[in-house]
Coordinates of C-alpha atoms in Angstrom, one line a residue:
M13 CA -1.8 20.3 -27.7
T14 CA 1.4 18.1 -27.8
A15 CA 1.3 15.9 -30.9
A16 CA 1.5 12.1 -30.2
P17 CA 4.6 10.3 -31.5
V18 CA 3.8 8.5 -34.6
A19 CA 5.8 5.4 -35.8
D20 CA 7.1 5.0 -39.3
G21 CA 4.4 3.4 -41.5
V22 CA 1.4 5.3 -40.2
T23 CA -1.2 5.6 -42.9
G24 CA -3.3 8.1 -41.2
A25 CA -5.0 9.5 -38.0
R26 CA -8.7 10.0 -37.7
T27 CA -10.9 11.0 -34.9
L28 CA -14.1 9.1 -34.2
T29 CA -17.0 10.2 -32.0
V30 CA -18.5 7.5 -29.7
R31 CA -21.8 8.0 -28.1
Y32 CA -23.0 6.3 -24.7
A33 CA -26.2 6.2 -22.9
G34 CA -28.0 4.2 -20.2
G35 CA -26.8 5.8 -16.9
G36 CA -28.7 7.9 -14.7
A37 CA -28.3 11.7 -14.1
R38 CA -27.0 12.5 -10.6
R39 CA -25.2 15.4 -8.7
G40 CA -23.8 16.0 -5.4
P41 CA -20.7 16.9 -3.4
V42 CA -17.1 15.9 -4.4
T43 CA -15.5 13.1 -2.4
M44 CA -12.5 13.8 -0.2
G45 CA -10.3 12.0 -2.8
Q46 CA -11.6 14.1 -5.6
A47 CA -11.2 17.3 -3.7
N48 CA -7.6 16.3 -2.9
M49 CA -6.8 15.7 -6.6
I50 CA -8.7 18.7 -7.9
R51 CA -6.5 20.8 -5.7
C52 CA -3.4 19.2 -7.4
I53 CA -4.9 19.5 -10.9
L54 CA -5.5 23.3 -10.4
R55 CA -1.9 23.8 -9.1
D56 CA 0.4 21.3 -11.0
E57 CA 1.3 21.0 -14.7
P58 CA -0.8 18.5 -16.6
D59 CA 2.1 16.1 -17.5
S60 CA 2.8 15.6 -13.8
I61 CA -0.8 15.2 -12.4
N62 CA -2.5 13.3 -15.4
I63 CA -2.0 9.6 -15.4
H64 CA -1.8 7.2 -18.3
D65 CA -2.0 3.5 -19.3
V66 CA -1.9 1.2 -22.1
W67 CA -4.6 -1.6 -22.7
P68 CA -3.9 -4.6 -24.9
V69 CA -6.4 -5.6 -27.6
P70 CA -7.0 -9.3 -28.1
D71 CA -6.2 -10.5 -31.6
G72 CA -9.0 -10.4 -34.0
T73 CA -11.0 -7.6 -32.3
A74 CA -12.8 -5.4 -34.7
M75 CA -12.8 -1.7 -34.4
D76 CA -16.5 -1.5 -33.8
A77 CA -16.2 -4.0 -31.0
A78 CA -13.5 -1.9 -29.4
L79 CA -15.5 1.2 -29.6
T80 CA -18.6 -0.5 -28.2
A81 CA -16.6 -1.7 -25.2
L82 CA -15.4 1.8 -24.5
A83 CA -19.0 3.1 -24.6
E84 CA -20.1 0.3 -22.2
L85 CA -17.4 1.3 -19.7
A86 CA -18.7 4.9 -19.9
A87 CA -22.3 3.9 -19.4
R88 CA -21.3 1.5 -16.5
H89 CA -19.1 3.9 -14.4
E90 CA -20.4 7.1 -13.1
A91 CA -16.9 8.4 -12.7
L92 CA -16.4 8.4 -16.5
R93 CA -19.6 10.5 -16.9
T94 CA -18.6 13.1 -14.2
T95 CA -17.7 16.7 -14.7
F96 CA -17.2 19.3 -12.1
P97 CA -18.7 22.8 -12.5
Y98 CA -16.0 25.3 -12.4
E99 CA -15.3 28.8 -13.5
E100 CA -11.7 29.7 -14.4
G101 CA -10.1 31.6 -11.5
G102 CA -12.9 30.8 -9.2
T103 CA -12.8 28.6 -6.1
A104 CA -12.1 24.9 -6.5
P105 CA -15.3 23.0 -7.6
A106 CA -17.2 21.4 -4.6
E107 CA -19.8 19.6 -6.6
Q108 CA -19.8 16.7 -9.2
V109 CA -22.4 16.2 -11.9
V110 CA -23.0 12.8 -13.5
A111 CA -24.5 12.8 -17.1
P112 CA -27.0 10.2 -18.2
A113 CA -25.5 10.2 -21.7
G114 CA -23.1 11.9 -23.8
S115 CA -20.1 11.3 -26.3
F116 CA -16.3 11.2 -26.3
T117 CA -13.8 11.1 -29.1
V118 CA -11.2 8.5 -30.0
T119 CA -8.2 9.1 -32.1
V120 CA -7.2 6.2 -34.3
L121 CA -3.6 5.9 -35.4
D122 CA -3.6 3.4 -38.2
H123 CA -0.3 1.8 -39.4
D124 CA 0.8 -0.5 -42.3
A125 CA 3.3 -2.0 -39.8
L126 CA 3.9 -1.4 -36.1
P127 CA 7.4 -1.0 -34.5
E128 CA 9.1 -4.0 -33.2
D129 CA 8.2 -3.0 -29.7
P130 CA 4.5 -2.0 -29.9
D131 CA 4.2 -1.6 -26.1
T132 CA 7.0 0.9 -25.9
Y133 CA 5.5 2.8 -28.8
A134 CA 2.1 2.7 -27.2
E135 CA 3.5 3.8 -23.9
A136 CA 5.1 6.9 -25.6
V137 CA 1.7 7.7 -27.2
A138 CA -0.1 7.5 -23.9
R139 CA 2.4 9.5 -22.1
S140 CA 2.3 12.3 -24.7
A141 CA -1.5 12.4 -24.2
R142 CA -0.8 13.6 -20.5
D143 CA 0.6 16.9 -21.7
T144 CA -2.8 18.5 -22.3
R145 CA -4.9 19.8 -19.3
F146 CA -8.3 18.3 -18.8
R147 CA -11.2 20.7 -18.4
L148 CA -12.8 19.8 -15.2
D149 CA -16.2 21.2 -16.2
L150 CA -16.3 19.9 -19.7
D151 CA -14.0 17.1 -20.7
F152 CA -14.5 13.3 -20.8
P153 CA -11.9 12.1 -18.4
L154 CA -10.1 9.6 -20.7
R155 CA -8.1 10.9 -23.6
L156 CA -8.2 7.8 -25.9
R157 CA -5.8 6.8 -28.7
I158 CA -6.3 3.4 -30.5
I159 CA -3.2 2.2 -32.3
A160 CA -4.2 0.1 -35.2
R161 CA -2.6 -2.0 -37.9
A162 CA -4.5 -2.2 -41.2
G163 CA -7.7 -1.0 -39.5
R164 CA -7.5 -3.5 -36.7
P165 CA -7.0 -2.2 -33.2
V166 CA -3.8 -3.4 -31.4
R167 CA -3.4 -1.2 -28.3
V168 CA -5.4 1.5 -26.6
A169 CA -3.1 4.2 -25.3
L170 CA -4.8 6.6 -23.0
A171 CA -4.4 9.5 -20.5
A172 CA -6.8 10.1 -17.6
S173 CA -7.9 12.8 -15.4
H174 CA -6.8 12.2 -11.8
A175 CA -9.9 13.9 -10.6
V176 CA -11.9 10.7 -11.4
T177 CA -9.4 7.9 -11.5
D178 CA -6.3 6.8 -10.0
G179 CA -3.9 4.0 -11.0
S180 CA -5.9 1.2 -9.4
A181 CA -9.0 2.5 -11.0
L182 CA -7.3 2.3 -14.5
G183 CA -6.4 -1.2 -13.6
V184 CA -10.1 -2.1 -12.9
L185 CA -11.1 -0.5 -16.2
R186 CA -8.4 -2.5 -17.9
D187 CA -9.7 -5.7 -16.5
E188 CA -13.3 -4.9 -17.5
W189 CA -12.2 -3.8 -20.9
L190 CA -10.7 -7.2 -21.6
A191 CA -13.7 -9.0 -20.0
L192 CA -16.2 -7.1 -22.4
L193 CA -14.1 -7.9 -25.4
A194 CA -14.2 -11.7 -24.3
G195 CA -17.9 -11.5 -23.7
E196 CA -17.5 -12.3 -20.0
P197 CA -20.1 -10.9 -17.4
L198 CA -19.0 -8.0 -15.2
P199 CA -19.6 -8.0 -11.5
P200 CA -21.9 -5.4 -10.0
V201 CA -20.5 -1.9 -9.3
T202 CA -19.7 -1.8 -5.6
V203 CA -19.7 1.9 -4.9
T204 CA -19.8 5.1 -6.9
P205 CA -18.1 8.4 -6.2
L206 CA -21.4 9.9 -5.1
D207 CA -22.0 7.0 -2.8
L208 CA -18.6 7.7 -1.2
A209 CA -19.3 11.3 -0.9
A210 CA -22.6 10.6 0.9
E211 CA -20.8 8.3 3.3
E212 CA -18.1 10.9 3.9
H213 CA -20.7 13.6 4.8
T214 CA -22.4 11.4 7.5
P215 CA -21.6 12.1 11.2
A216 CA -19.6 8.8 11.3
G217 CA -17.7 10.0 8.0
R218 CA -16.9 13.3 9.6
R219 CA -15.6 11.8 12.8
R220 CA -13.3 9.5 10.7
S221 CA -12.0 12.5 8.9
A222 CA -11.4 14.4 12.2
D223 CA -9.6 11.2 13.6
S224 CA -7.4 11.0 10.4
L225 CA -6.4 14.7 10.9
A226 CA -5.5 14.0 14.6
H227 CA -3.3 11.0 13.4
W228 CA -1.5 13.3 10.9
E229 CA -1.1 16.0 13.5
G230 CA 0.7 13.6 15.8
I231 CA 3.3 12.7 13.3
L232 CA 3.7 16.2 11.9
R233 CA 4.4 17.5 15.4
T234 CA 6.9 14.8 16.4
G235 CA 8.4 13.0 13.4
P236 CA 11.3 14.2 11.2
Q237 CA 10.3 17.1 9.0
A238 CA 12.2 15.4 6.2
M239 CA 13.5 11.9 5.8
F240 CA 16.5 13.1 3.7
A241 CA 17.8 16.2 5.5
E242 CA 21.4 16.0 4.3
D243 CA 23.9 17.6 2.2
G244 CA 22.8 17.9 -1.4
A245 CA 19.0 17.6 -0.7
A246 CA 17.5 20.7 -2.2
G247 CA 14.4 21.7 -4.1
T248 CA 10.9 20.5 -4.0
E249 CA 10.9 18.4 -7.2
T250 CA 13.7 16.2 -8.7
D251 CA 14.2 14.9 -12.2
T252 CA 14.4 11.2 -11.3
P253 CA 15.1 8.1 -13.5
G254 CA 13.2 4.9 -12.7
L255 CA 15.0 1.8 -11.6
T256 CA 13.1 -1.5 -12.0
L257 CA 13.9 -4.7 -10.0
R258 CA 12.8 -8.1 -11.0
S259 CA 14.1 -10.9 -8.7
A260 CA 13.1 -14.5 -8.2
R261 CA 15.5 -14.4 -5.3
G262 CA 13.5 -11.6 -3.7
G263 CA 10.2 -13.4 -4.3
R264 CA 11.5 -16.6 -2.6
A265 CA 13.0 -14.7 0.3
L266 CA 9.9 -12.7 0.9
A267 CA 7.7 -15.8 1.0
A268 CA 10.3 -17.6 3.3
A269 CA 10.4 -14.6 5.6
A270 CA 6.6 -14.5 5.8
R271 CA 6.5 -18.2 6.8
R272 CA 9.2 -17.8 9.3
T273 CA 7.7 -14.9 11.1
G274 CA 4.1 -15.7 10.6
A275 CA 3.4 -12.2 9.1
L276 CA 1.7 -11.2 5.9
P277 CA 4.3 -10.9 3.0
G278 CA 3.1 -7.2 2.4
T279 CA 3.9 -6.3 6.1
V280 CA 7.3 -8.0 5.9
L281 CA 8.1 -6.1 2.7
L282 CA 6.9 -2.8 4.1
T283 CA 8.9 -3.2 7.3
A284 CA 12.1 -4.2 5.4
W285 CA 11.7 -1.0 3.1
C286 CA 11.1 1.2 6.1
V287 CA 14.0 0.0 8.1
L288 CA 16.3 0.2 5.1
T289 CA 15.1 3.7 4.2
A290 CA 15.5 4.9 7.8
H291 CA 19.0 3.2 8.0
R292 CA 20.1 4.9 4.8
A293 CA 18.8 8.4 5.9
G294 CA 20.2 8.1 9.5
Q295 CA 16.8 8.4 11.0
S296 CA 15.1 6.7 14.0
V297 CA 11.7 7.1 12.6
C298 CA 10.5 6.3 9.1
V299 CA 7.8 8.7 7.9
A300 CA 6.4 7.6 4.6
A301 CA 3.3 8.1 2.6
V302 CA 1.4 4.8 1.7
P303 CA -1.1 5.9 -0.9
T304 CA -2.8 2.6 -1.9
S305 CA -3.7 1.8 1.7
N306 CA -7.1 3.5 1.4
R307 CA -8.3 0.6 -0.8
F308 CA -7.9 -2.0 2.0
R309 CA -11.6 -2.1 2.6
P310 CA -13.1 -4.8 0.3
K311 CA -15.8 -2.5 -1.2
L312 CA -13.2 0.0 -2.3
A313 CA -10.7 -2.4 -3.8
R314 CA -12.4 -2.3 -7.3
S315 CA -14.0 1.2 -7.1
V316 CA -13.6 3.2 -10.2
S317 CA -12.9 6.6 -8.6
T318 CA -9.9 8.5 -7.3
L319 CA -9.0 7.4 -3.9
S320 CA -5.7 9.1 -4.0
Q321 CA -5.1 10.2 -0.5
D322 CA -2.1 9.3 1.6
A323 CA -2.0 7.2 4.6
L324 CA 0.8 8.6 6.7
L325 CA 3.1 6.0 8.4
G326 CA 5.3 6.9 11.3
L327 CA 7.2 3.8 12.2
D328 CA 9.8 4.1 15.0
V329 CA 12.5 1.7 13.8
R330 CA 14.3 1.6 17.1
A331 CA 14.0 -2.1 18.0
P332 CA 16.5 -4.8 18.9
S333 CA 15.8 -6.8 15.9
F334 CA 13.8 -7.2 12.7
D335 CA 11.2 -9.5 14.3
A336 CA 10.6 -7.1 17.1
L337 CA 10.1 -4.3 14.6
L338 CA 7.8 -6.4 12.6
A339 CA 5.6 -7.0 15.5
K340 CA 4.8 -3.3 15.9
A341 CA 4.9 -2.5 12.2
W342 CA 1.5 -4.2 11.4
G343 CA -0.2 -2.1 14.0
A344 CA 1.4 1.1 12.8
A345 CA 0.4 0.3 9.2
M346 CA -3.1 -0.4 10.1
N347 CA -3.3 2.8 12.1
A348 CA -2.1 4.6 9.1
Y349 CA -4.6 2.9 6.8
R350 CA -7.6 3.7 9.1
H351 CA -6.6 7.3 8.9
S352 CA -6.3 7.7 5.2
R353 CA -9.6 9.5 4.3
F354 CA -9.8 13.1 5.3
D355 CA -10.9 16.6 4.2
A356 CA -7.9 17.5 2.1
L357 CA -8.4 21.3 2.5
A358 CA -8.6 20.9 6.3
L359 CA -5.3 18.7 6.1
W360 CA -3.4 21.4 4.2
E361 CA -4.7 24.0 6.7
L362 CA -3.4 21.7 9.5
I363 CA -0.1 21.2 7.8
G364 CA 0.3 25.0 7.5
R365 CA -0.6 25.7 11.1
V366 CA 1.5 22.9 12.6
T367 CA 4.6 23.4 10.6
T368 CA 4.4 27.2 11.3
E369 CA 4.2 26.5 15.0
R370 CA 6.9 23.9 14.8
G371 CA 9.1 26.0 12.5
S372 CA 9.4 23.3 9.9
Q373 CA 8.4 22.5 6.3
F374 CA 7.0 18.9 6.0
A375 CA 8.5 17.1 3.1
R376 CA 6.7 14.1 1.4
D377 CA 10.1 12.6 1.0
A378 CA 9.4 8.9 1.1
V379 CA 6.6 7.1 -0.6
F380 CA 5.8 3.3 -0.6
N381 CA 3.1 2.2 -3.0
D382 CA 2.3 -1.6 -2.9
I383 CA -0.2 -2.2 -5.6
S384 CA 0.7 -6.0 -6.0
A385 CA -2.8 -7.1 -4.7
L386 CA -4.8 -4.5 -6.7
P387 CA -6.0 -4.7 -10.3
S388 CA -2.8 -3.8 -12.2
T389 CA -2.2 -1.4 -15.2
L390 CA -0.2 -2.6 -18.2
A391 CA 2.9 -0.9 -16.7
G392 CA 2.6 -3.2 -13.7
A393 CA 1.5 -6.3 -15.5
T394 CA 3.8 -9.4 -15.7
A395 CA 6.3 -9.1 -18.6
P396 CA 5.1 -10.8 -21.7
D397 CA 7.9 -13.4 -21.7
A398 CA 8.2 -15.9 -18.8
H399 CA 11.6 -14.8 -18.0
T400 CA 12.2 -14.9 -14.2
P401 CA 15.6 -13.5 -13.4
E402 CA 17.3 -14.2 -10.1
L403 CA 18.0 -10.5 -9.9
E404 CA 17.7 -8.0 -12.7
L405 CA 17.9 -4.2 -12.7
A406 CA 16.8 -2.1 -15.6
W407 CA 16.8 1.8 -15.8
G408 CA 13.9 3.7 -17.3
E409 CA 13.0 7.2 -18.3
A410 CA 13.2 10.1 -15.8
Q411 CA 10.2 11.8 -14.2
S412 CA 9.8 15.0 -12.3
L413 CA 8.7 14.0 -8.9
P414 CA 7.9 16.0 -5.7
T415 CA 9.6 13.3 -3.6
R416 CA 13.1 11.9 -2.9
L417 CA 12.3 8.2 -2.7
L418 CA 9.3 6.6 -4.3
T419 CA 8.8 2.8 -4.6
F420 CA 6.0 1.0 -6.4
V421 CA 5.6 -2.7 -5.8
Y422 CA 4.0 -4.5 -8.6
Q423 CA 4.4 -8.1 -7.8
T424 CA 5.6 -10.1 -4.8
E425 CA 5.3 -13.7 -6.1
P426 CA 6.8 -15.7 -7.6
V427 CA 9.1 -12.8 -8.7
L428 CA 9.5 -9.7 -6.5
R429 CA 9.0 -6.8 -8.9
L430 CA 9.2 -3.1 -8.1
A431 CA 10.2 0.2 -9.4
T432 CA 12.1 2.8 -7.4
W433 CA 12.7 6.5 -8.2
A434 CA 15.4 7.9 -6.1
D435 CA 16.7 11.5 -6.1
P436 CA 19.9 11.2 -8.3
V437 CA 21.8 13.8 -6.2
L438 CA 21.4 11.7 -3.1
F439 CA 21.4 8.4 -4.9
P440 CA 23.7 8.3 -7.8
R441 CA 22.9 5.2 -10.1
P442 CA 25.4 2.8 -8.1
A443 CA 23.8 3.9 -4.7
A444 CA 20.2 3.5 -6.1
E445 CA 21.1 0.0 -7.4
E446 CA 22.8 -0.8 -4.0
L447 CA 19.4 0.2 -2.3
A448 CA 17.3 -2.1 -4.5
T449 CA 19.7 -5.0 -4.1
G450 CA 20.1 -4.3 -0.4
L451 CA 16.3 -4.8 0.0
V452 CA 16.6 -8.3 -1.5
R453 CA 19.6 -9.1 0.7
L454 CA 17.7 -8.1 3.8
L455 CA 14.7 -10.2 2.8
E456 CA 17.1 -13.2 2.4
A457 CA 18.6 -12.5 5.8
V458 CA 15.2 -12.3 7.4
A459 CA 14.2 -15.5 5.8
E460 CA 17.0 -17.3 7.5
A461 CA 16.9 -15.7 10.9
D462 CA 16.1 -12.6 13.0
V463 CA 18.4 -9.7 12.1
P464 CA 19.7 -7.4 14.8
L465 CA 18.9 -3.7 14.5
D466 CA 20.3 -2.3 17.7
A467 CA 23.4 -0.9 15.8
P468 CA 23.9 0.2 12.2
G469 CA 26.9 -2.1 11.7
P470 CA 25.0 -5.4 11.2
L471 CA 22.4 -3.9 8.9
T472 CA 25.1 -2.4 6.7
E473 CA 26.9 -5.7 6.7
V474 CA 23.7 -7.5 5.7
T475 CA 22.5 -5.1 3.1
G476 CA 25.5 -3.2 1.8
V477 CA 23.7 0.0 2.3
R478 CA 25.6 2.6 4.5
P479 CA 24.0 5.5 6.4
V480 CA 24.5 8.9 5.1
E481 CA 27.6 10.7 6.5
R482 CA 26.7 14.0 7.9
G483 CA 29.4 16.4 8.9
P484 CA 29.9 17.9 12.4
E485 CA 27.8 21.0 11.5
W486 CA 24.7 18.8 11.5
T487 CA 22.8 18.1 14.7
R488 CA 19.4 16.8 15.8
V489 CA 16.8 19.2 17.1
D490 CA 13.2 18.6 17.8
G491 CA 13.4 15.2 16.2
C492 CA 14.9 16.6 13.0
W493 CA 18.4 16.8 11.4
V494 CA 19.4 20.4 11.2
S495 CA 22.3 22.3 9.9
P496 CA 22.6 25.6 11.9
A497 CA 24.8 27.1 9.2
A498 CA 22.0 26.4 6.6
V499 CA 19.5 28.0 9.0
A500 CA 21.7 31.0 9.2
A501 CA 22.1 31.2 5.5
A502 CA 18.4 30.9 4.9
L503 CA 17.5 33.6 7.6
T504 CA 20.1 35.9 6.1
E505 CA 18.5 35.5 2.7
A506 CA 14.9 35.8 4.1
L507 CA 15.9 39.1 5.9
G508 CA 17.4 40.8 2.9
G509 CA 21.1 40.1 3.6
R510 CA 21.3 40.8 7.4
P511 CA 24.1 38.9 9.1
V512 CA 22.9 36.0 11.2
E513 CA 24.5 33.5 13.5
V514 CA 22.6 30.4 14.7
V515 CA 23.7 28.4 17.7
V516 CA 22.5 25.3 19.4
E517 CA 21.7 25.9 23.1
G518 CA 20.6 23.5 25.8
A519 CA 21.5 20.0 27.0
D520 CA 24.4 18.7 24.9
G521 CA 23.5 15.1 25.3
D522 CA 19.8 15.4 25.4
E523 CA 18.2 16.1 22.1
S524 CA 14.8 17.1 23.8
G525 CA 16.5 19.9 25.6
R526 CA 18.2 21.5 22.6
R527 CA 17.1 24.8 21.1
L528 CA 18.1 26.9 18.2
T529 CA 18.8 30.6 18.8
A530 CA 19.4 33.1 15.9
Y531 CA 21.4 36.2 16.6
I532 CA 20.6 38.8 14.0
G533 CA 22.8 41.7 13.5
A534 CA 21.0 45.1 13.5
D535 CA 21.8 48.8 13.5
E536 CA 19.3 50.8 15.6
R537 CA 20.1 54.0 13.6
T538 CA 19.0 52.4 10.3
W539 CA 16.6 49.8 11.7
P540 CA 13.0 51.1 11.2
D541 CA 11.1 51.1 14.4
G542 CA 9.1 47.8 14.8
A543 CA 10.2 46.6 11.3
L544 CA 12.1 43.6 12.4
T545 CA 10.3 41.6 15.1
P546 CA 10.8 37.9 15.9
E547 CA 7.3 37.3 14.3
A548 CA 8.4 39.0 11.1
A549 CA 11.7 37.1 11.1
H550 CA 9.9 33.8 11.6
T551 CA 7.3 34.6 8.9
A552 CA 10.1 35.5 6.4
L553 CA 12.0 32.3 7.1
M554 CA 8.9 30.1 6.9
A555 CA 8.3 31.5 3.4
A556 CA 11.9 30.4 2.4
L557 CA 11.7 26.9 3.9
P558 CA 10.4 24.8 0.9
G559 CA 13.2 22.9 -0.7
R560 CA 15.5 23.3 2.3
P561 CA 15.1 20.0 4.3
G562 CA 18.0 20.8 6.7
V563 CA 16.5 24.0 7.9
L564 CA 14.4 24.3 11.1
A565 CA 13.3 27.8 12.3
P566 CA 15.0 29.0 15.5
H567 CA 13.1 28.8 18.7
R568 CA 14.3 32.3 19.6
Y569 CA 15.3 35.3 17.6
V570 CA 17.7 37.8 19.1
F571 CA 18.4 41.2 17.5
V572 CA 21.7 42.6 18.6
E573 CA 23.5 45.8 17.9
G574 CA 26.4 45.3 15.6
P575 CA 27.7 41.9 14.4
P576 CA 25.5 38.8 15.3
R577 CA 27.6 37.4 18.1
H578 CA 26.6 35.6 21.2
P579 CA 24.9 38.0 23.7
A580 CA 27.9 37.9 26.1
A581 CA 30.0 39.5 23.4
A582 CA 27.3 41.8 22.0
R583 CA 27.1 45.4 23.1
R584 CA 23.4 45.4 23.3
I585 CA 20.2 43.3 22.8
L586 CA 17.7 45.4 20.9
S587 CA 14.9 42.9 20.9
E588 CA 14.3 39.2 21.3
G589 CA 11.5 36.7 21.4
T590 CA 10.0 33.8 19.5
G591 CA 8.0 33.8 16.3
R592 CA 6.5 30.4 16.9
S593 CA 3.9 31.3 19.6
R594 CA 1.9 34.1 21.0
E595 CA 4.7 35.1 23.3
M596 CA 5.4 38.7 22.9
P597 CA 9.0 39.9 22.1
H598 CA 11.0 41.5 24.9
D599 CA 12.2 44.9 23.8
H600 CA 15.5 46.0 25.6
R601 CA 15.9 49.3 23.9

């Protein structure tokens, strides 16, 4: 276990056991959101999949009152009393068990004096608690640290299992924690995880899941495989520093843009972010995950459960102006929101099947998470001072993220406040700051008048953000930016060093007619009979695709005798065919 950082002046750490009772015993299937996060928990490192928060403690709160409030939260919410029967190395748990009573531990870190910035210290304590894996079948899902001064609690720093909570659920718990300490009544619990699971297993729930998978399949088959397919984009995770924007200018502009267009502020902001992201990436479609969208139903807004499933937005940004794009963005967003609950296992099977058939590797490159209308965690709460800067940028710590551009929106009025994590290889600090300020500049322009989008020039002039410059070796094939040289290099590596040449064939001016053909050098005398088939080449390349967003599998593989040159110059074609479909290879030997 990683030790929590302890400030100077600590007088001791002790562990207290807190008991709770009063709930009912229940069991049943896991929800789709739980199944999705359990899959990630079993795959990912704990510090990247666990979540954390810091809760304030009102002045004068006694330790007993704080512990009693924590026990009341456990008794109130089934999610906090839930475990998942699971054997190490077995299949992922498919059942959840709710205990009627139990206990949990709280570590108290008592201090003579706290650091000058107790929130930063508490944040470090909470973050360190993420480093230890939660036992799905055994552990209480909150790892709690109470930071105290002279025996009085000052902050609660906690890590949480993502199998039962997400960021919004922690915000709900934080609100209820403060209400309990203030002696205020709590509203009835709207829905429990088992209620959600029962709903999902009805015929209507299964139809919704199937419809969601069909929505995903449409985007996976036609949209860009990666938003940031460009030089420098590599790997499946990036160590990314966070950039926080606080801007009264942005808040005023967003409100004015919403008034001028008659659209909701959230839709205006999402549209502006999508068009700016697509503009920077040189894409005609913005494909982005929108995780919080599945709380748009009223009864789910304050659910203490994990609803962490992506809505997948595919917004074609080709429009004459911002207002024209805004008119279709609301429908595209609602379509994504409606299709954000699905069988996670079935989705990953779908992704594997579709990307293999398409010859691509789907990259969750862009994520937009607007939590401004949801219960906020302390990290998203308003700064303790009333400072409202016109435009302020602040850099924070780096995180390892499986995405290239992630934006969290915490507040939209009166100050626009958001945090962005952008791949530092693609977005050095000046470029990341340019992207954040460019969003404010775009909102200010939209507040004044419609903004033309039919050419990149005006948008660059308005925002200061320039599209990525790709060299002549890049081309668009099947809706994706592709580097044939990178395809050849990846295929050579996948085939153990065999020389490969990849060419683009088909209509020069018509992207829909372009096809990639790989010419693979082979020697019939040393080539084992049947060892290198188009299917085998395709399978080998697909295994090498993750982390290579500029690589799309060839539509045709041609094995030629001698160097891999165009067939007109080759002495003999040994075998050819496609690895993407059931079409059998043609053997010319």
